[in-house]
Amino acid sequence: MDELLAVFVQESREQLQALEAGLIALDRGEHDPDTLNGVFRAAHTIKGGAGVVECDFIVEFTHVVENTLDALRNGSRELSPPLIAALLQCSDHLSDLLDLLEQSATPDAECLARGQQRLANLGNPTTPTPTPTAAATPPVAANSDRHWHISVRFGLDTLRHGMDPVSFLHYLEEMGEIVGLATIYDQLPALAEYDPEGCYLGFEIDYASTADKASIERVFDFVRDDCLLHIIPPDSKVDDFIHLIEQLPETPPRIGEILVQVGALTEKELQQALHTQSQLPHDDDHPAPKVGEILVEHHHVPPQLVEAAAGKQGKLQAGQNHTLRIQADKLDKLIDLVGELVIAGASARLLAREIGQTRLSRVTQIMSRLVEEIRDSALELRMVQIGETFNRFHRVVRDLSHELNKEVELNISGAETELDKSVVEKISDPLMHLVRNAIDHGIESPEQRLAAGKPARGKIGFNAYHDSGSIVIEVRDDGAGVNRQKVLKRAIERGLVSANQSLSDTEILNLLLEPGFSTADKVSNVSGRGVGMDVVKRNIQSLRGRIDMESVEGQGSRFMIRLPLTLAIIDGFHVAIAASTYILPLDSVVRCLEFKDAASDRDYLDFGGEALPFVRLRDLFRIDAPMPPRQNVIVVQYAGQKAGLVVDQLLGESQTVIKPLSSMFQHMRGIGGATILGSGEVALILDVQALVQLAATRETDSLSVQREPAVNQPA
Amino acid sequence: MFKPAQDLTIYHVAALKQQLEQYLAQSPSDMILDVSAVQDMDSAGLQFLLLTQQEAGRRQLKHALHQPTVAIKQQLAFLRLTPVFTFEE
Amino acid sequence: MKTIFIVDDSPTILLSVSAILTKAGYTVEKASNGQDALTRFRGGIKADLLITDLNMPGMNGLELIKEVRQLPNYRFMPILFLTTESQQARRAEARAAGASGWLVKPASADDLLNTIKLVLR
């Protein structure tokens, strides 16, 4: 896929999100014109971009969506929940179309049919599929998009100045199309007063043109001083026409009738306009209120006028200010290079020390410090706000609550909290699960809530904040909370705990996060997908994070996810086998012990009464160096499972920047990455998850696996 | 039948007004305009046509355009005035 | 075929404007001063449009416009005058004298032809 296409797809995805966010806001009743305009602009931008990359199937589809939005925007159609639902479906379809484009594919018959159906659901008056014959159609289409209204009454001397009113009309036809026209001759006097060389004509013109206002005004330059001229731009509906009606010499009903005839106003709009106009108090002491004020009260003001008046920018455009868009892979490349720079810097420093050049050492020291700063800044560049991820859930909440006949609103705070892009990408799934769970099991039905003295509409809240080097993400609901008795009963049924075990409150809640636990009385389509909360816990742990839960029965629950700000840096625990250094994530380390039965052939040891499987890393990595007099066991834990790792030496902890392994090493079992030590040496980072699983398998297989190959081992 | 002596243009409307006054002075029974010879009609000529119709209405005379030329028909159609007039062949 | 009468004391302008108009298919009549032009109008020359400069030695453009408008054959003929951006005030004067509109110098060929199209009957 070429770069232009890639940029288009990315931009369109963002626009789709904006579109969806806007629709959701509208669905919640936030009928502010900014929102509707933003939604329209999003569709418009996608269509425009699709035109540039010549993707006809997106142009055609978006064109119809845009028409609907335009009709909503100019007030000729009204928003309704079914229409919003239909628009959301179109948004989904657009997302599918973008996927196709990304794969250099085109929609198949089934996809086309689905698209047509979704467009049909919009219920546009006519749903013309624009034919993409490039040569013939564009000018017409472009013209018909912008309908101006021109109202002109020529001055009495126009003819005597050598001008012919009709020639203005012919001239207008040169730069647009006169769609509707009414020739006004109401000023024509009776024969006795008739000045045959005087001019009594006027026109009301519905004019489709791409010309701008200045160009249209210029047509009337020569007659402007003595004619009545009003040029009303496209899309400015009723209020400008009320003003026009007030300015024109004909009576309001008469001119109104003409405006309807020309196609400038609908009958309904005319009635509204005349009604409003007739209510204006017209005495000198009390000047009529400004038309705009009246219109705002009557909700007649086209959205864009209010927008213009308020001088506001569309909300959906927010976030574009002072930011520079770059591709994520370019940033990754930079961070990679910075990693190389750290290595090179470290070896330079080492070399300087070896040579014994003090001045050189000093310089390389300064350089190392600068390189570290660059590394930190580069990592910071990858930080993104979590708000975008949060916002996607408006749609999820809306759809799920509809599906389950519940009323739920999503409140978001801390949207501006930043975390590493790679973490953001991985947090969506766990959040999704928590939200599904909250709506399905947490929030009660409106009837139950009312009976419990709560508002019918439930609340789910997202919050994010930084806390000592971590980001904390909270998901809370004001639902039913956790019934401890029920949890305990289920846990006993499932054999997770024995009936006579006494558990603390926290321990009971933690049962919910255990594998194979589900408290829902009936399995629903929403969260009962055979995936329990244990998966959430495991996902969070794989991000080196943790999840905790609080719950008050009857009042709701709260999940707190604590994650490292970046996956690129870990608190590492350094160990050594022979001359090589290995690093473990510190939070996976449970305890360190001296390895006493080194001579034994067994693959497990006694750890506080438990049989703890262990792995001799020296064997796993085939290190053929002399055995040290003393070895150590590090007890590590992953997802509740423990294992021992046998190493030579324990070196202590320090922060470590993770460098991904090149693809050559990616299938190596037990290794998750690499880092550069201060000495310039490369150290491997152990993949605790894989090692724990490996130990567990060995234990169950109870095979002699001391020489198990480290390479090409299926996971 | 009133037959304009010249084309319906700004240069002739003053004369046409006089001709019309003379025609009306004879208390005609209708105001059917024989425009079969009119090759040109501009805004001033159009105003004249409209005036004759208005005047006919005031005097309750039948008004029609007799055998209008293509030039007239086109101009009236362009100005969306065709429905305003009665035509006869 | 429409005939356009141009009056300007500058041969360069006469030449360039007439070249543009001829190329666009118009018949062009030229005069380099007001008196010459008026004489030919009095002689009943066929003209559908008059374009005249305002500042000319002898009879200036304003006087020419006033005189031409008095002639029955040209009472309703469109008349454009050539002007510059800085001469806004003269526009009113010229309009009062009977001009239809103006052309701002230097006019591009497009501006010239478009304006002519607008005012020609």
Coordinates of N, CA and C in Angstrom, one line a residue, chain A residues 378-533:
Chain A
A378 N 12.8 10.3 23.9 CA 12.2 9.5 22.8 C 11.1 8.6 23.3
L379 N 11.3 8.0 24.4 CA 10.2 7.2 25.0 C 9.0 8.0 25.3
E380 N 9.2 9.2 25.7 CA 8.1 10.1 26.0 C 7.3 10.5 24.8
L381 N 8.0 10.5 23.6 CA 7.3 10.8 22.4 C 6.2 9.8 22.1
R382 N 6.5 8.6 22.6 CA 5.5 7.5 22.3 C 4.3 7.5 23.2
M383 N 4.3 8.5 24.1 CA 3.2 8.5 25.1 C 2.0 9.1 24.4
V384 N 0.8 8.5 24.5 CA -0.4 9.0 24.0 C -1.4 9.1 25.1
Q385 N -2.4 10.0 24.8 CA -3.5 10.1 25.8 C -4.4 8.9 25.7
I386 N -4.9 8.6 26.9 CA -5.8 7.4 26.9 C -7.2 7.7 26.5
G387 N -7.5 9.0 26.4 CA -8.9 9.4 26.1 C -9.5 8.8 24.8
E388 N -8.7 8.7 23.8 CA -9.2 8.1 22.5 C -9.6 6.7 22.7
T389 N -8.9 5.9 23.5 CA -9.3 4.6 23.8 C -10.6 4.6 24.6
F390 N -10.6 5.4 25.6 CA -11.9 5.5 26.4 C -13.1 5.8 25.6
N391 N -12.9 6.8 24.7 CA -14.1 7.3 23.9 C -14.7 6.2 23.1
R392 N -13.9 5.3 22.6 CA -14.5 4.2 21.8 C -15.6 3.5 22.6
F393 N -15.5 3.5 23.9 CA -16.5 2.7 24.7 C -17.9 3.3 24.7
H394 N -18.0 4.6 24.3 CA -19.3 5.1 24.3 C -20.2 4.3 23.4
R395 N -19.7 3.9 22.3 CA -20.4 3.0 21.4 C -20.7 1.7 22.0
V396 N -19.7 1.1 22.6 CA -19.9 -0.2 23.2 C -21.0 -0.2 24.3
V397 N -20.9 0.9 25.1 CA -21.9 1.0 26.2 C -23.3 1.2 25.6
R398 N -23.4 2.0 24.6 CA -24.7 2.2 24.0 C -25.3 0.9 23.4
D399 N -24.4 0.2 22.6 CA -24.9 -1.0 22.0 C -25.3 -2.0 23.0
L400 N -24.4 -2.3 24.0 CA -24.7 -3.3 24.9 C -25.9 -3.0 25.8
S401 N -26.0 -1.8 26.2 CA -27.2 -1.5 27.1 C -28.5 -1.6 26.3
H402 N -28.4 -1.2 25.0 CA -29.6 -1.4 24.2 C -30.0 -2.9 24.1
E403 N -29.0 -3.7 23.9 CA -29.1 -5.1 23.7 C -29.7 -5.7 24.9
L404 N -29.3 -5.2 26.1 CA -29.8 -5.9 27.4 C -30.9 -5.1 28.0
N405 N -31.5 -4.1 27.3 CA -32.6 -3.3 27.8 C -32.2 -2.6 29.1
K406 N -31.0 -2.1 29.2 CA -30.6 -1.4 30.3 C -30.3 0.0 29.9
E407 N -30.4 0.9 30.9 CA -30.0 2.3 30.6 C -28.7 2.6 31.3
V408 N -27.7 2.9 30.5 CA -26.3 3.1 31.1 C -25.7 4.2 30.4
E409 N -25.0 5.1 31.2 CA -24.2 6.1 30.6 C -22.8 6.0 31.0
L410 N -21.9 6.4 30.2 CA -20.5 6.3 30.4 C -19.9 7.6 30.7
N411 N -19.2 7.7 31.9 CA -18.6 9.0 32.2 C -17.1 8.8 32.2
I412 N -16.4 9.7 31.6 CA -15.0 9.6 31.5 C -14.2 10.7 32.2
S413 N -13.2 10.4 32.9 CA -12.3 11.4 33.5 C -10.9 11.0 33.3
G414 N -10.0 11.9 33.4 CA -8.6 11.6 33.2 C -8.2 11.2 31.8
A415 N -9.0 11.7 30.8 CA -8.8 11.3 29.4 C -7.4 11.7 28.9
E416 N -6.9 12.8 29.5 CA -5.7 13.4 29.1 C -4.4 12.6 29.6
T417 N -4.7 11.6 30.5 CA -3.6 10.9 31.1 C -2.8 10.1 30.0
E418 N -1.5 10.2 30.1 CA -0.7 9.6 29.0 C -0.1 8.3 29.4
L419 N 0.1 7.4 28.4 CA 0.8 6.2 28.6 C 1.4 5.7 27.3
D420 N 2.3 4.8 27.4 CA 2.9 4.4 26.1 C 2.0 3.8 25.1
K421 N 2.2 4.1 23.9 CA 1.3 3.7 22.8 C 1.2 2.1 22.8
S422 N 2.2 1.4 23.1 CA 2.2 0.0 23.0 C 1.3 -0.6 24.1
V423 N 1.2 0.2 25.3 CA 0.3 -0.3 26.3 C -1.1 0.0 26.0
V424 N -1.3 1.2 25.4 CA -2.7 1.6 25.0 C -3.3 0.6 24.1
E425 N -2.5 0.1 23.2 CA -3.0 -0.9 22.2 C -3.5 -2.1 22.9
K426 N -2.8 -2.5 24.0 CA -3.1 -3.8 24.6 C -4.2 -3.7 25.7
I427 N -4.6 -2.4 26.1 CA -5.5 -2.3 27.2 C -6.9 -2.4 26.8
S428 N -7.2 -2.2 25.5 CA -8.5 -2.2 24.9 C -9.3 -3.5 25.3
D429 N -8.7 -4.6 25.1 CA -9.4 -5.9 25.3 C -9.8 -6.0 26.8
P430 N -8.9 -5.9 27.7 CA -9.3 -6.0 29.1 C -10.4 -5.0 29.5
L431 N -10.3 -3.8 29.0 CA -11.3 -2.8 29.3 C -12.7 -3.2 28.7
M432 N -12.6 -3.7 27.5 CA -13.8 -4.2 26.9 C -14.5 -5.3 27.8
H433 N -13.7 -6.1 28.3 CA -14.2 -7.2 29.1 C -14.9 -6.7 30.4
L434 N -14.2 -5.7 31.0 CA -14.7 -5.1 32.2 C -16.0 -4.4 32.0
V435 N -16.1 -3.7 30.8 CA -17.3 -2.9 30.5 C -18.4 -3.9 30.3
R436 N -18.2 -4.9 29.5 CA -19.2 -5.9 29.2 C -19.7 -6.5 30.5
N437 N -18.8 -6.8 31.4 CA -19.1 -7.4 32.7 C -19.9 -6.5 33.5
A438 N -19.5 -5.2 33.5 CA -20.2 -4.3 34.3 C -21.7 -4.1 33.8
I439 N -21.9 -4.0 32.5 CA -23.2 -3.8 32.0 C -24.0 -5.1 32.2
D440 N -23.4 -6.2 32.0 CA -24.2 -7.5 32.1 C -24.5 -7.9 33.5
H441 N -23.4 -7.9 34.3 CA -23.6 -8.4 35.7 C -23.7 -7.3 36.7
G442 N -23.2 -6.1 36.4 CA -23.2 -5.1 37.4 C -24.4 -4.2 37.5
I443 N -24.6 -3.5 36.4 CA -25.8 -2.6 36.3 C -27.1 -3.4 36.2
E444 N -28.1 -3.1 37.1 CA -29.3 -3.8 37.1 C -30.3 -3.2 36.1
S445 N -31.4 -3.9 35.8 CA -32.4 -3.4 34.9 C -33.0 -2.1 35.5
P446 N -33.6 -1.3 34.7 CA -34.1 0.0 35.2 C -35.2 -0.3 36.3
E447 N -36.0 -1.3 36.2 CA -37.0 -1.6 37.2 C -36.3 -2.0 38.5
Q448 N -35.3 -2.9 38.4 CA -34.6 -3.2 39.6 C -34.0 -2.0 40.3
R449 N -33.4 -1.2 39.5 CA -32.7 0.0 40.0 C -33.7 0.9 40.7
L450 N -34.8 1.1 40.1 CA -35.8 2.0 40.7 C -36.3 1.4 42.0
A451 N -36.5 0.1 42.0 CA -37.0 -0.6 43.2 C -36.0 -0.5 44.3
A452 N -34.7 -0.4 43.9 CA -33.6 -0.3 44.9 C -33.4 1.2 45.3
G453 N -34.2 2.1 44.8 CA -34.1 3.5 45.1 C -32.9 4.2 44.4
K454 N -32.5 3.6 43.2 CA -31.5 4.3 42.4 C -32.1 4.8 41.2
P455 N -31.4 5.8 40.6 CA -31.9 6.3 39.3 C -31.9 5.1 38.2
A456 N -32.9 5.2 37.4 CA -33.1 4.1 36.4 C -31.8 3.9 35.5
R457 N -31.2 5.0 35.3 CA -30.0 5.0 34.4 C -28.8 4.7 35.2
G458 N -28.1 3.6 34.9 CA -26.9 3.3 35.6 C -25.7 4.0 35.0
K459 N -24.6 4.0 35.8 CA -23.4 4.7 35.4 C -22.2 3.8 35.4
I460 N -21.4 4.0 34.3 CA -20.1 3.3 34.3 C -19.1 4.5 34.2
G461 N -18.1 4.4 35.0 CA -17.1 5.5 34.9 C -15.7 4.9 34.6
F462 N -15.0 5.7 33.7 CA -13.6 5.4 33.4 C -12.8 6.5 34.1
N463 N -11.7 6.2 34.7 CA -10.9 7.2 35.2 C -9.4 6.8 35.0
A464 N -8.5 7.7 34.8 CA -7.1 7.4 34.6 C -6.3 8.4 35.3
Y465 N -5.2 8.0 36.0 CA -4.3 9.0 36.5 C -2.9 8.3 36.7
H466 N -1.9 9.1 36.9 CA -0.6 8.6 37.1 C -0.3 8.4 38.6
D467 N 0.4 7.4 39.0 CA 0.7 7.2 40.4 C 2.1 6.5 40.5
S468 N 3.0 7.2 41.0 CA 4.4 6.7 41.1 C 4.9 5.8 40.0
G469 N 5.0 6.3 38.9 CA 5.6 5.6 37.8 C 4.7 4.6 37.1
S470 N 3.4 4.6 37.5 CA 2.5 3.7 36.9 C 1.3 4.5 36.4
I471 N 0.5 4.0 35.6 CA -0.8 4.6 35.3 C -1.9 3.7 35.9
V472 N -2.8 4.3 36.6 CA -3.9 3.6 37.2 C -5.2 3.9 36.4
I473 N -5.8 2.8 35.9 CA -7.1 2.9 35.2 C -8.2 2.3 36.0
E474 N -9.2 3.1 36.3 CA -10.3 2.6 37.1 C -11.5 2.4 36.2
V475 N -12.2 1.3 36.4 CA -13.5 1.1 35.8 C -14.5 0.8 36.9
R476 N -15.4 1.7 37.1 CA -16.4 1.5 38.2 C -17.8 1.6 37.7
D477 N -18.7 0.9 38.4 CA -20.1 1.0 38.0 C -20.9 1.2 39.3
D478 N -22.1 1.7 39.1 CA -23.0 1.9 40.3 C -24.1 0.8 40.3
G479 N -23.6 -0.4 40.0 CA -24.6 -1.5 39.9 C -24.8 -2.2 41.2
A480 N -25.1 -3.5 41.1 CA -25.5 -4.3 42.3 C -24.3 -4.6 43.2
G481 N -23.1 -4.5 42.7 CA -22.0 -4.9 43.5 C -21.9 -6.4 43.6
V482 N -21.0 -6.9 44.4 CA -20.7 -8.3 44.5 C -21.4 -8.9 45.8
N483 N -22.2 -9.9 45.5 CA -22.8 -10.7 46.6 C -21.8 -11.8 47.1
R484 N -21.2 -11.5 48.3 CA -20.1 -12.4 48.7 C -20.6 -13.8 48.9
Q485 N -21.8 -13.9 49.4 CA -22.3 -15.3 49.7 C -22.4 -16.1 48.4
K486 N -22.9 -15.4 47.4 CA -23.0 -16.1 46.1 C -21.7 -16.5 45.5
V487 N -20.7 -15.6 45.7 CA -19.4 -15.9 45.2 C -18.8 -17.1 45.9
L488 N -18.9 -17.1 47.2 CA -18.4 -18.1 48.0 C -19.0 -19.5 47.7
K489 N -20.4 -19.4 47.5 CA -21.1 -20.6 47.2 C -20.6 -21.2 45.9
R490 N -20.5 -20.3 44.9 CA -20.1 -20.8 43.6 C -18.6 -21.3 43.6
A491 N -17.8 -20.6 44.4 CA -16.4 -21.1 44.5 C -16.3 -22.5 45.1
I492 N -17.2 -22.7 46.1 CA -17.2 -24.0 46.8 C -17.7 -25.1 45.8
E493 N -18.8 -24.7 45.0 CA -19.3 -25.6 44.0 C -18.2 -26.0 43.0
R494 N -17.5 -25.0 42.6 CA -16.5 -25.2 41.6 C -15.2 -25.9 42.2
G495 N -15.2 -26.0 43.5 CA -14.0 -26.6 44.1 C -12.8 -25.7 44.2
L496 N -13.1 -24.4 44.1 CA -12.0 -23.5 44.2 C -11.5 -23.3 45.6
V497 N -12.5 -23.4 46.5 CA -12.2 -23.3 48.0 C -13.0 -24.4 48.6
S498 N -12.5 -24.8 49.8 CA -13.3 -25.8 50.5 C -14.3 -25.2 51.4
A499 N -15.4 -25.9 51.8 CA -16.5 -25.3 52.5 C -16.1 -24.7 53.8
N500 N -15.1 -25.3 54.4 CA -14.8 -24.8 55.8 C -13.6 -23.8 55.8
Q501 N -13.2 -23.4 54.6 CA -12.1 -22.4 54.6 C -12.6 -21.1 54.9
S502 N -11.9 -20.3 55.7 CA -12.4 -19.0 56.0 C -11.6 -18.0 55.2
L503 N -12.3 -17.1 54.5 CA -11.6 -16.2 53.6 C -11.8 -14.8 54.0
S504 N -10.8 -13.9 53.7 CA -11.0 -12.5 54.0 C -11.8 -11.9 52.8
D505 N -12.4 -10.7 53.0 CA -13.2 -10.1 52.0 C -12.5 -10.0 50.7
T506 N -11.2 -9.5 50.8 CA -10.4 -9.4 49.6 C -10.2 -10.7 48.9
E507 N -10.0 -11.7 49.6 CA -9.8 -13.1 49.0 C -11.1 -13.5 48.3
I508 N -12.2 -13.2 48.9 CA -13.5 -13.6 48.2 C -13.6 -12.9 46.9
L509 N -13.3 -11.6 46.9 CA -13.4 -10.8 45.7 C -12.4 -11.3 44.7
N510 N -11.2 -11.7 45.1 CA -10.2 -12.2 44.2 C -10.6 -13.5 43.5
L511 N -11.6 -14.2 44.1 CA -12.1 -15.4 43.5 C -12.7 -15.1 42.2
L512 N -13.3 -13.9 42.1 CA -13.9 -13.5 40.8 C -12.9 -13.5 39.7
L513 N -11.7 -13.3 40.0 CA -10.6 -13.2 39.0 C -9.9 -14.5 38.8
E514 N -10.4 -15.6 39.4 CA -9.8 -16.9 39.2 C -10.4 -17.5 38.0
P515 N -9.6 -18.4 37.4 CA -10.0 -19.1 36.1 C -11.3 -19.9 36.4
G516 N -12.2 -19.9 35.4 CA -13.4 -20.7 35.4 C -14.4 -20.2 36.4
F517 N -14.5 -19.0 36.7 CA -15.5 -18.5 37.6 C -16.4 -17.6 36.9
S518 N -17.7 -17.8 37.1 CA -18.7 -16.9 36.6 C -19.9 -16.9 37.5
T519 N -20.3 -15.7 37.9 CA -21.5 -15.6 38.8 C -22.8 -15.4 38.2
A520 N -22.8 -15.1 36.9 CA -24.0 -14.8 36.2 C -25.0 -16.0 36.3
D521 N -26.2 -15.8 36.7 CA -27.2 -16.9 36.8 C -27.4 -17.4 35.4
K522 N -27.5 -16.6 34.4 CA -27.7 -17.1 33.1 C -26.6 -16.5 32.2
V523 N -26.2 -17.4 31.3 CA -25.1 -17.0 30.4 C -25.7 -16.1 29.3
S524 N -25.3 -14.9 29.2 CA -25.8 -14.0 28.2 C -24.9 -13.9 27.0
N525 N -25.4 -13.3 26.0 CA -24.7 -13.1 24.7 C -23.6 -12.1 25.0
V526 N -23.7 -11.3 26.0 CA -22.8 -10.2 26.1 C -21.5 -10.6 26.8
S527 N -21.6 -11.1 28.0 CA -20.3 -11.4 28.6 C -20.1 -12.9 28.8
G528 N -21.1 -13.7 28.6 CA -20.9 -15.1 28.8 C -20.4 -15.8 27.6
R529 N -19.2 -15.4 27.3 CA -18.6 -16.0 26.1 C -17.6 -17.1 26.5
G530 N -17.7 -17.6 27.7 CA -16.8 -18.7 28.1 C -15.4 -18.1 28.5
V531 N -15.4 -16.8 28.6 CA -14.1 -16.2 29.0 C -14.4 -15.5 30.3
G532 N -13.6 -15.9 31.3 CA -13.9 -15.3 32.6 C -13.0 -14.1 32.9
M533 N -13.2 -13.6 34.0 CA -12.4 -12.4 34.5 C -11.0 -12.8 34.6

